[in-house]
Short mmCIF file of C-alpha atoms in Angstrom, two decimals:
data_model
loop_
_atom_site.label_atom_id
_atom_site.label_comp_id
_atom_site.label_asym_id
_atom_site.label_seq_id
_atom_site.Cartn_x
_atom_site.Cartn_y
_atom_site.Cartn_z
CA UNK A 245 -38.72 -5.45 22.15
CA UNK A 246 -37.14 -2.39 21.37
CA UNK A 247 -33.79 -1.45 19.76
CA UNK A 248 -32.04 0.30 23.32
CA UNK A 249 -33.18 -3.07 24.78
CA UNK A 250 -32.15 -5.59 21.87
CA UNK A 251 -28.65 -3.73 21.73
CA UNK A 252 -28.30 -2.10 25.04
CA UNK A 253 -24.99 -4.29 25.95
CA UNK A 254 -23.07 -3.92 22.75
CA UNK A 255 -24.04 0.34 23.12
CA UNK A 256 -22.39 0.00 26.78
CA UNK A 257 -19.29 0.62 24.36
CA UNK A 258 -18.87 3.71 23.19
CA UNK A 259 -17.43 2.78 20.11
CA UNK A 260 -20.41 1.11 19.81
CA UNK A 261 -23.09 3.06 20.48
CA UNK A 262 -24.60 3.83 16.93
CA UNK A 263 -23.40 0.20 15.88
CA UNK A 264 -26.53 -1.21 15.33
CA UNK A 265 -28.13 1.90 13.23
CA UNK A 266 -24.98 1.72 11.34
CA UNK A 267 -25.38 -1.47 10.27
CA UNK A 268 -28.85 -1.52 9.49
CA UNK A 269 -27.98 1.62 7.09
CA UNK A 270 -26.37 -0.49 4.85
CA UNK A 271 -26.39 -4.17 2.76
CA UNK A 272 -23.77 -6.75 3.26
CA UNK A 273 -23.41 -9.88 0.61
CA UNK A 274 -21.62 -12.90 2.41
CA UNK A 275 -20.80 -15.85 0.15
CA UNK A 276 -20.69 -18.88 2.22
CA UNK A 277 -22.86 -19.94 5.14
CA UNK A 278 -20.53 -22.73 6.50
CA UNK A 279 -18.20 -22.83 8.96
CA UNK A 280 -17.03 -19.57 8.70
CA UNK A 281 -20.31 -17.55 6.98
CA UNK A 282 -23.08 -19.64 8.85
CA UNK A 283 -22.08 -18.24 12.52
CA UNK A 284 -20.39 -14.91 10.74
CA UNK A 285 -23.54 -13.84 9.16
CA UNK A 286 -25.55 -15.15 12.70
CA UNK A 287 -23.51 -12.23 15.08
CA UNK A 288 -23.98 -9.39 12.18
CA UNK A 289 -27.53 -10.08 11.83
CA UNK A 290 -27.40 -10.20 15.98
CA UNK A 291 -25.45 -7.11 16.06
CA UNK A 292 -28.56 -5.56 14.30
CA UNK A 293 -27.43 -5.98 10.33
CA UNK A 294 -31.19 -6.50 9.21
CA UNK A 295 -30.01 -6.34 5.44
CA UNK A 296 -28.12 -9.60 4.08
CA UNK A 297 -27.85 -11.09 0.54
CA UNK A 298 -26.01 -14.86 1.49
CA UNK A 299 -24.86 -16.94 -1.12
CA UNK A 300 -24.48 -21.00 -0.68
CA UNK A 301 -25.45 -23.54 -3.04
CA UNK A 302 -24.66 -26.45 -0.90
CA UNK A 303 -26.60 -28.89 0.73
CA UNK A 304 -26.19 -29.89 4.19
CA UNK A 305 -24.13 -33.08 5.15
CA UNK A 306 -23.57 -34.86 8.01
CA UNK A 307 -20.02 -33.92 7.52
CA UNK A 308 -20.86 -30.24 7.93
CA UNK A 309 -22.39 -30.73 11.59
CA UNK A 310 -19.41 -30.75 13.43
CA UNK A 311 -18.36 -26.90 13.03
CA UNK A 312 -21.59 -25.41 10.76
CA UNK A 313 -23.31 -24.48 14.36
CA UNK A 314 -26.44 -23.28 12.72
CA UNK A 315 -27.61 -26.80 11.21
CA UNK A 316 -29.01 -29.52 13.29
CA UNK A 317 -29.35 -33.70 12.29
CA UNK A 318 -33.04 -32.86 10.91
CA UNK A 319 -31.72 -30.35 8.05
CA UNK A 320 -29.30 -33.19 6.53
CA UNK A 321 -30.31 -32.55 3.15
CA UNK A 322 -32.39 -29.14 3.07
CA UNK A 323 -29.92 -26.15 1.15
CA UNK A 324 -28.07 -24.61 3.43
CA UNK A 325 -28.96 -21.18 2.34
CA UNK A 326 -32.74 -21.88 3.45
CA UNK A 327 -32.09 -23.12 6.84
CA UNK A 328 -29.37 -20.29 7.39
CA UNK A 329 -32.03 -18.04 6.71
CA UNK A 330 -34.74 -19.46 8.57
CA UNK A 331 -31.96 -18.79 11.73
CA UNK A 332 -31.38 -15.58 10.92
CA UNK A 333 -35.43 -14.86 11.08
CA UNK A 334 -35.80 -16.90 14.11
CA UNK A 335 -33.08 -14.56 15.63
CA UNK A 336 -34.05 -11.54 14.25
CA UNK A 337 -38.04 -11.32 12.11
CA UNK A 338 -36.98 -8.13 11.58
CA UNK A 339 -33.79 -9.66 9.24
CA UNK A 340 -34.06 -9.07 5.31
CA UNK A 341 -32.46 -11.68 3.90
CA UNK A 342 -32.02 -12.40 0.54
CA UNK A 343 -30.71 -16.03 -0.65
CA UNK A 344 -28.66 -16.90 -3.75
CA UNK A 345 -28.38 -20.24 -3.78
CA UNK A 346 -26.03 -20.49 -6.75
CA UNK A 347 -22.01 -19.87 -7.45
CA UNK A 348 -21.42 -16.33 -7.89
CA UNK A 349 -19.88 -15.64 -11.15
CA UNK A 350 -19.92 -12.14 -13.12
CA UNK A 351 -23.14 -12.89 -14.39
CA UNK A 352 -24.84 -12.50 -11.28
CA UNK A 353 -22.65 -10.68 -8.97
CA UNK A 354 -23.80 -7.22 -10.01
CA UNK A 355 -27.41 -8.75 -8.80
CA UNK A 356 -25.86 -10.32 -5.97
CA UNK A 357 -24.00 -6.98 -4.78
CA UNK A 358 -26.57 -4.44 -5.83
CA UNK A 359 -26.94 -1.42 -3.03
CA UNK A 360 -23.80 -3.50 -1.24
CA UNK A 361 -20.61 -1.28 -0.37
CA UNK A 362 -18.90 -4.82 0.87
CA UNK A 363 -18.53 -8.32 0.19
CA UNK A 364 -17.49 -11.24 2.81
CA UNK A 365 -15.92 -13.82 1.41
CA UNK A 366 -16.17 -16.94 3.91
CA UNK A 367 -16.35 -19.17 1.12
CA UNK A 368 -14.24 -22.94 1.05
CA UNK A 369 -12.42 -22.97 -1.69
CA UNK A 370 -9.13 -21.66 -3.91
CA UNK A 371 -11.28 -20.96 -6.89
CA UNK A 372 -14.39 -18.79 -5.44
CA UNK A 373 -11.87 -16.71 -3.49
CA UNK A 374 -9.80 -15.65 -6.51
CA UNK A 375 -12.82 -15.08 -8.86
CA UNK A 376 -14.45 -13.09 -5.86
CA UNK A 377 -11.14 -10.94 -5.77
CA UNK A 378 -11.38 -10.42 -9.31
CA UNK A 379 -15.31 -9.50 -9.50
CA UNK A 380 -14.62 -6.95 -6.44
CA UNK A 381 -12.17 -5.34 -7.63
CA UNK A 382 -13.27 -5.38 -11.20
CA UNK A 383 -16.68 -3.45 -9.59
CA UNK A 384 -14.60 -1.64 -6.81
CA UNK A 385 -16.31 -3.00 -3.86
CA UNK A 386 -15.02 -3.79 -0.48
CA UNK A 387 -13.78 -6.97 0.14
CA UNK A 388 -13.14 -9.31 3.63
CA UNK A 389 -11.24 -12.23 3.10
CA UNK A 390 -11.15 -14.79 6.01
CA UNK A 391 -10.25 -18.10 5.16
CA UNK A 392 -9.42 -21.22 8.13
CA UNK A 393 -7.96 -24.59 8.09
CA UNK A 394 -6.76 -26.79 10.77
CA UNK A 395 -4.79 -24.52 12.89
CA UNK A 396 -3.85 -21.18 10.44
CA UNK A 397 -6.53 -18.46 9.59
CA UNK A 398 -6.03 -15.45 7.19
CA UNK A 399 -8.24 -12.59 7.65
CA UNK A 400 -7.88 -9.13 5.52
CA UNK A 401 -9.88 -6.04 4.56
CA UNK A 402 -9.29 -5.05 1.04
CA UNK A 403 -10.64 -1.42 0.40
CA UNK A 404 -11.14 -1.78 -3.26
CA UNK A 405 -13.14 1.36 -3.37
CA UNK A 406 -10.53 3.38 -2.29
CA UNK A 407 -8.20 3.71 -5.48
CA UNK A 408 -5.07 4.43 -3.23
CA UNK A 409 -5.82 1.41 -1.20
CA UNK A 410 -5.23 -0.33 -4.74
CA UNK A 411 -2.20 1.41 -5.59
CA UNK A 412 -0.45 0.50 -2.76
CA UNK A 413 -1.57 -2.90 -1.35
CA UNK A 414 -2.99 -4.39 -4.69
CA UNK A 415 -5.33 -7.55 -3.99
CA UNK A 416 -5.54 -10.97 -2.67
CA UNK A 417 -4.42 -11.89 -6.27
CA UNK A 418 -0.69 -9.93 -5.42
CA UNK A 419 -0.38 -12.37 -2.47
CA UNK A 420 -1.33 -15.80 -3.63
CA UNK A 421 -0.67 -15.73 -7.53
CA UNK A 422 -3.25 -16.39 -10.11
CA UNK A 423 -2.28 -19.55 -9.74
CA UNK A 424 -2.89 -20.47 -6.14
CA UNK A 425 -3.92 -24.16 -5.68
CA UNK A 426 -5.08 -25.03 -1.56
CA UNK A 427 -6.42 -28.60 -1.13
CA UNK A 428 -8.88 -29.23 1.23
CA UNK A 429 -7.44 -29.70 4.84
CA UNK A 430 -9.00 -30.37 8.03
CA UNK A 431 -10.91 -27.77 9.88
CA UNK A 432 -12.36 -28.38 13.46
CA UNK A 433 -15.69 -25.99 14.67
CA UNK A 434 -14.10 -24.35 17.77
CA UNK A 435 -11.40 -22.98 15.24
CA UNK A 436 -14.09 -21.82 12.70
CA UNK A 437 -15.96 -20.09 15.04
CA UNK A 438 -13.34 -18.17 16.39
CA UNK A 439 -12.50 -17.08 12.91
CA UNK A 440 -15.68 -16.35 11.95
CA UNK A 441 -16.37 -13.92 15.16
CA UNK A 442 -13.48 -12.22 13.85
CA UNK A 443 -14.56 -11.82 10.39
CA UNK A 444 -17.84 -10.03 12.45
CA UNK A 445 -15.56 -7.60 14.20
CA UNK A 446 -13.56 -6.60 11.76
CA UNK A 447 -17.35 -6.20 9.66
CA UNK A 448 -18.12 -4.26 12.56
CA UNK A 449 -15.41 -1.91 12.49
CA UNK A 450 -15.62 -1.23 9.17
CA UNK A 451 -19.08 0.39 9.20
CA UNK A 452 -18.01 2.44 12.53
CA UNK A 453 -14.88 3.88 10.76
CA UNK A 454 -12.73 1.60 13.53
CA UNK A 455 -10.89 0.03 10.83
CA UNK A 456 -7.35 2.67 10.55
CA UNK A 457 -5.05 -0.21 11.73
CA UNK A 458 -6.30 -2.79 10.12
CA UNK A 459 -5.73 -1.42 6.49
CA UNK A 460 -3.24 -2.94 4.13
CA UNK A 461 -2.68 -5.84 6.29
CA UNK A 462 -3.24 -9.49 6.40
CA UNK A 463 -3.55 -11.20 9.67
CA UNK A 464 -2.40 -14.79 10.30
CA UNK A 465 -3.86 -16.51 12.93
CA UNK A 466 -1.74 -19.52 14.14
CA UNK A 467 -3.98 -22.13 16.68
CA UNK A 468 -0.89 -23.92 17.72
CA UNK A 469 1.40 -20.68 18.89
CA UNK A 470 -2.25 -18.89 20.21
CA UNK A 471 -0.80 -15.89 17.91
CA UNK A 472 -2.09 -13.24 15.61
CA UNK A 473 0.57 -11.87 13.38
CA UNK A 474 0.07 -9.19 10.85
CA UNK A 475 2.28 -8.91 7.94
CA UNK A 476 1.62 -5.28 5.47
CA UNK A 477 -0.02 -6.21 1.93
CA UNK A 478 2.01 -4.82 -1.08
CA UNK A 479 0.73 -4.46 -4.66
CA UNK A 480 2.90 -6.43 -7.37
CA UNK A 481 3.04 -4.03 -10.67
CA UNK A 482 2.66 -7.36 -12.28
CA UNK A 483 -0.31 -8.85 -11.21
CA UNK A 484 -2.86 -9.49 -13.42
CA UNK A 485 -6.03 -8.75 -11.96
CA UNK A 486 -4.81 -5.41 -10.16
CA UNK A 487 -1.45 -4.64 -11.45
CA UNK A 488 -0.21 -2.39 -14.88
CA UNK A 489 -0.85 -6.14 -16.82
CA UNK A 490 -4.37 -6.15 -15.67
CA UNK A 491 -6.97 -8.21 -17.09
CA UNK A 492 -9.99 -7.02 -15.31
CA UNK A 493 -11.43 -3.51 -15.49
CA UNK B 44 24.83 -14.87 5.07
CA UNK B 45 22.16 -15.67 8.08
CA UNK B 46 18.58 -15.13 8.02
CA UNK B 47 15.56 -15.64 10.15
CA UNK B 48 13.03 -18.13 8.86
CA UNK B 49 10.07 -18.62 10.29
CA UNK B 50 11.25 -17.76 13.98
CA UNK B 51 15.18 -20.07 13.32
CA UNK B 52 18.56 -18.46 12.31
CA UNK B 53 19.33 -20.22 9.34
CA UNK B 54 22.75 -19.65 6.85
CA UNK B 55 21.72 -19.32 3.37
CA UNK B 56 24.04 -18.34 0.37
CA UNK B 57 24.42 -15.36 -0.85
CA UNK B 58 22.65 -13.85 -3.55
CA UNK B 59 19.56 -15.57 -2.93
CA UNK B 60 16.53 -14.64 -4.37
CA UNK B 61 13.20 -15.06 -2.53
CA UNK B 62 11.75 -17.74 -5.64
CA UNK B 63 15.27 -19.69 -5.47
CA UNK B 64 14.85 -19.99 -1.50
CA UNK B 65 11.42 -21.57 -1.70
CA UNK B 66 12.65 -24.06 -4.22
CA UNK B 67 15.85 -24.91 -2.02
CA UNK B 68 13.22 -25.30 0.55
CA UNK B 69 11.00 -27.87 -1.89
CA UNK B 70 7.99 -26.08 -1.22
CA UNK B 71 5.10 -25.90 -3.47
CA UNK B 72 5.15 -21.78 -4.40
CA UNK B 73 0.92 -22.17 -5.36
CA UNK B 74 0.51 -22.97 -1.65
CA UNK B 75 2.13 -20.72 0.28
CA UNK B 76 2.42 -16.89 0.86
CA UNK B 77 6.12 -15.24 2.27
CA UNK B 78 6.76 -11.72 4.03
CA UNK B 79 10.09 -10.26 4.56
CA UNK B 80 10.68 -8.01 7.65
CA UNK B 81 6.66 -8.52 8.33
CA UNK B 82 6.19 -7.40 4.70
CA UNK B 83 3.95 -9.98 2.20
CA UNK B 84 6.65 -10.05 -1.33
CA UNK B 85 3.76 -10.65 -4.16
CA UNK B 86 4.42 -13.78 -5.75
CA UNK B 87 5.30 -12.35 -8.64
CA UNK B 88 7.98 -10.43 -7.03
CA UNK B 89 9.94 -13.57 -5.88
CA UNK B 90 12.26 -14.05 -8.90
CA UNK B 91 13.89 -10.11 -8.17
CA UNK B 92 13.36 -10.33 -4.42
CA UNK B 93 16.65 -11.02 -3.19
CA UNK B 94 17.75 -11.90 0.53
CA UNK B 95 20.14 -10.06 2.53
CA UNK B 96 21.55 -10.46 5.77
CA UNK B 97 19.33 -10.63 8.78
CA UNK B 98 16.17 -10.69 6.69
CA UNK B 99 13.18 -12.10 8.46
CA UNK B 100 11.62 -14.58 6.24
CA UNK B 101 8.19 -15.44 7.32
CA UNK B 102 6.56 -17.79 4.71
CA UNK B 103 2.98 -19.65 5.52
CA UNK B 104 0.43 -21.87 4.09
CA UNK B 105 -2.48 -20.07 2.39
CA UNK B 106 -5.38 -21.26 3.58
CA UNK B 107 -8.85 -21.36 1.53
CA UNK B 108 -11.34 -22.83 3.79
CA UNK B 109 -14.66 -21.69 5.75
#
């Protein structure tokens, strides 16, 4: 099989055309490979991104099979990280893949990031998503944020490496506090899906400089109206992981 | 004065700030995000944000899941 073959319906878009070399130019790390990172990580490594470092520690549950559409009854039990991976190869052999299957914490996230220019977080909890904040814009590297419960979504590119990016729309910190506390909600797979195939797009625009719009803003996705709203970021001089009180680097 | 909140016309005193709002409202501020006129106010921001007539107050759940 050969690449015009593999990717000759997504190049029928112009936009689109170089997608697939663009992608395999570069690394992505994606922490989470649930709901959202699981089926996320899937249509990247589809849309030809070969190079992946994936983060999970958890074991599949039986809990998990109702939206995590790349686990089946027989994995109840295996880590997560190994049967997303053995996906990914079955979908692409081509696929690098590199598994952490640990939290990622600032002793291993230069490891986990290394040659990366951006980070996904699809993670499922309050905590990870503020430390990942911190840790990419403590290193400058590009962060995704999309997050899903019941019937809301957030999604939002923070361009960390781009210093007046900063300056202007801060971080995920500026917008939820330091003290942000979420507890676990309900979460159905049709709704994670969707999310995640948006997280993929938005990937995907990103490495083919399709992204203009989409900077310094936070979409909300809202199930029950069927809308997407976007609302502009703004920095808070006082926040302490990006503002003039900073704690991190 | 009357605002918008979250799609109603609502009367609200004046001299409101954003932080005194949310508590009127007795919602948990660690939960939630707000935008004015389609603009996110960091939380920190809040106490010195205050409303005006025919704001648009949009304020939503943060969500954490995947």
């Amino acid at each position: 099989m050969n690449n015009t073959t593999r990717y000759a319906r997504q190049q029928m878009i112009p936009e689109y055309q170089d997608l697939d070399k663009k992608l395999e130019q570069h690394r992505i790390a994606i922490v989470g490979s649930g709901g959202l990172g699981g089926l996320c990580t899937y249509l990247l490594v589809g849309a030809g991104a070969l190079n992946i470092n994936i983060a999970d520690y958890d074991t599949i549950d039986e809990t998990n099979l109702h939206r995590q559409i790349l686990y089946r009854e027989k994995d109840i039990g295996e880590t997560k990280i190994n049967c997303c991976k053995r996906e990914l190869i079955e979908l692409d052999k081509r696929a690098n893949i590199k598994t952490f299957a640990e939290k990622i914490t600032e002793e291993n996230f230069q490891e986990f990031t290394k040659d990366c220019r951006l980070v996904l977080d699809l993670s499922d909890n309050i905590e990870t998503r503020l430390a990942l904040n911190r840790l990419c814009f403590a290193n400058r590297i590009d962060l995704i944020h999309a997050s899903v419960t019941a019937e809301t979504a957030l999604l939002a590119y923070f361009k960390f490496s781009d210093s007046k990016f900063i300056e202007e729309y801060g971080c995920y910190e500026c917008l939820a506090g330091e003290n942000a506390a979420i507890a676990k909600k309900g979460i159905t797979g049709p709704f994670a899906s969707a999310v995640s195939a948006f997280a993929a797009n938005l990937t995907m625009q990103v490495f083919t400089d399709r992204i203009k719009e989409k900077i310094g803003k936070i979409f909300l996705f809202d199930l029950n109206r069927f809308s997407i709203r976007s609302f502009s970021l703004n920095k808070s001089p006082l926040c302490k992981c990006c503002g003039d009180t900073k704690e991190v680097a | 004065m009357k605002i918008n909140y979250n799609g109603t016309t609502i009367e609200v005193k004046d001299n409101l700030s954003l932080h005194s709002f949310v508590t009127e409202l007795q919602l948990e501020s660690r939960t939630i995000a707000a935008a004015v006129n389609e603009e996110i106010v960091p939380k920190k921001n809040w106490e010195n944000f205050f409303l005006q007539e025919g704001m648009t107050v949009d304020i939503f759940n943060l969500v954490a899941g995947g």
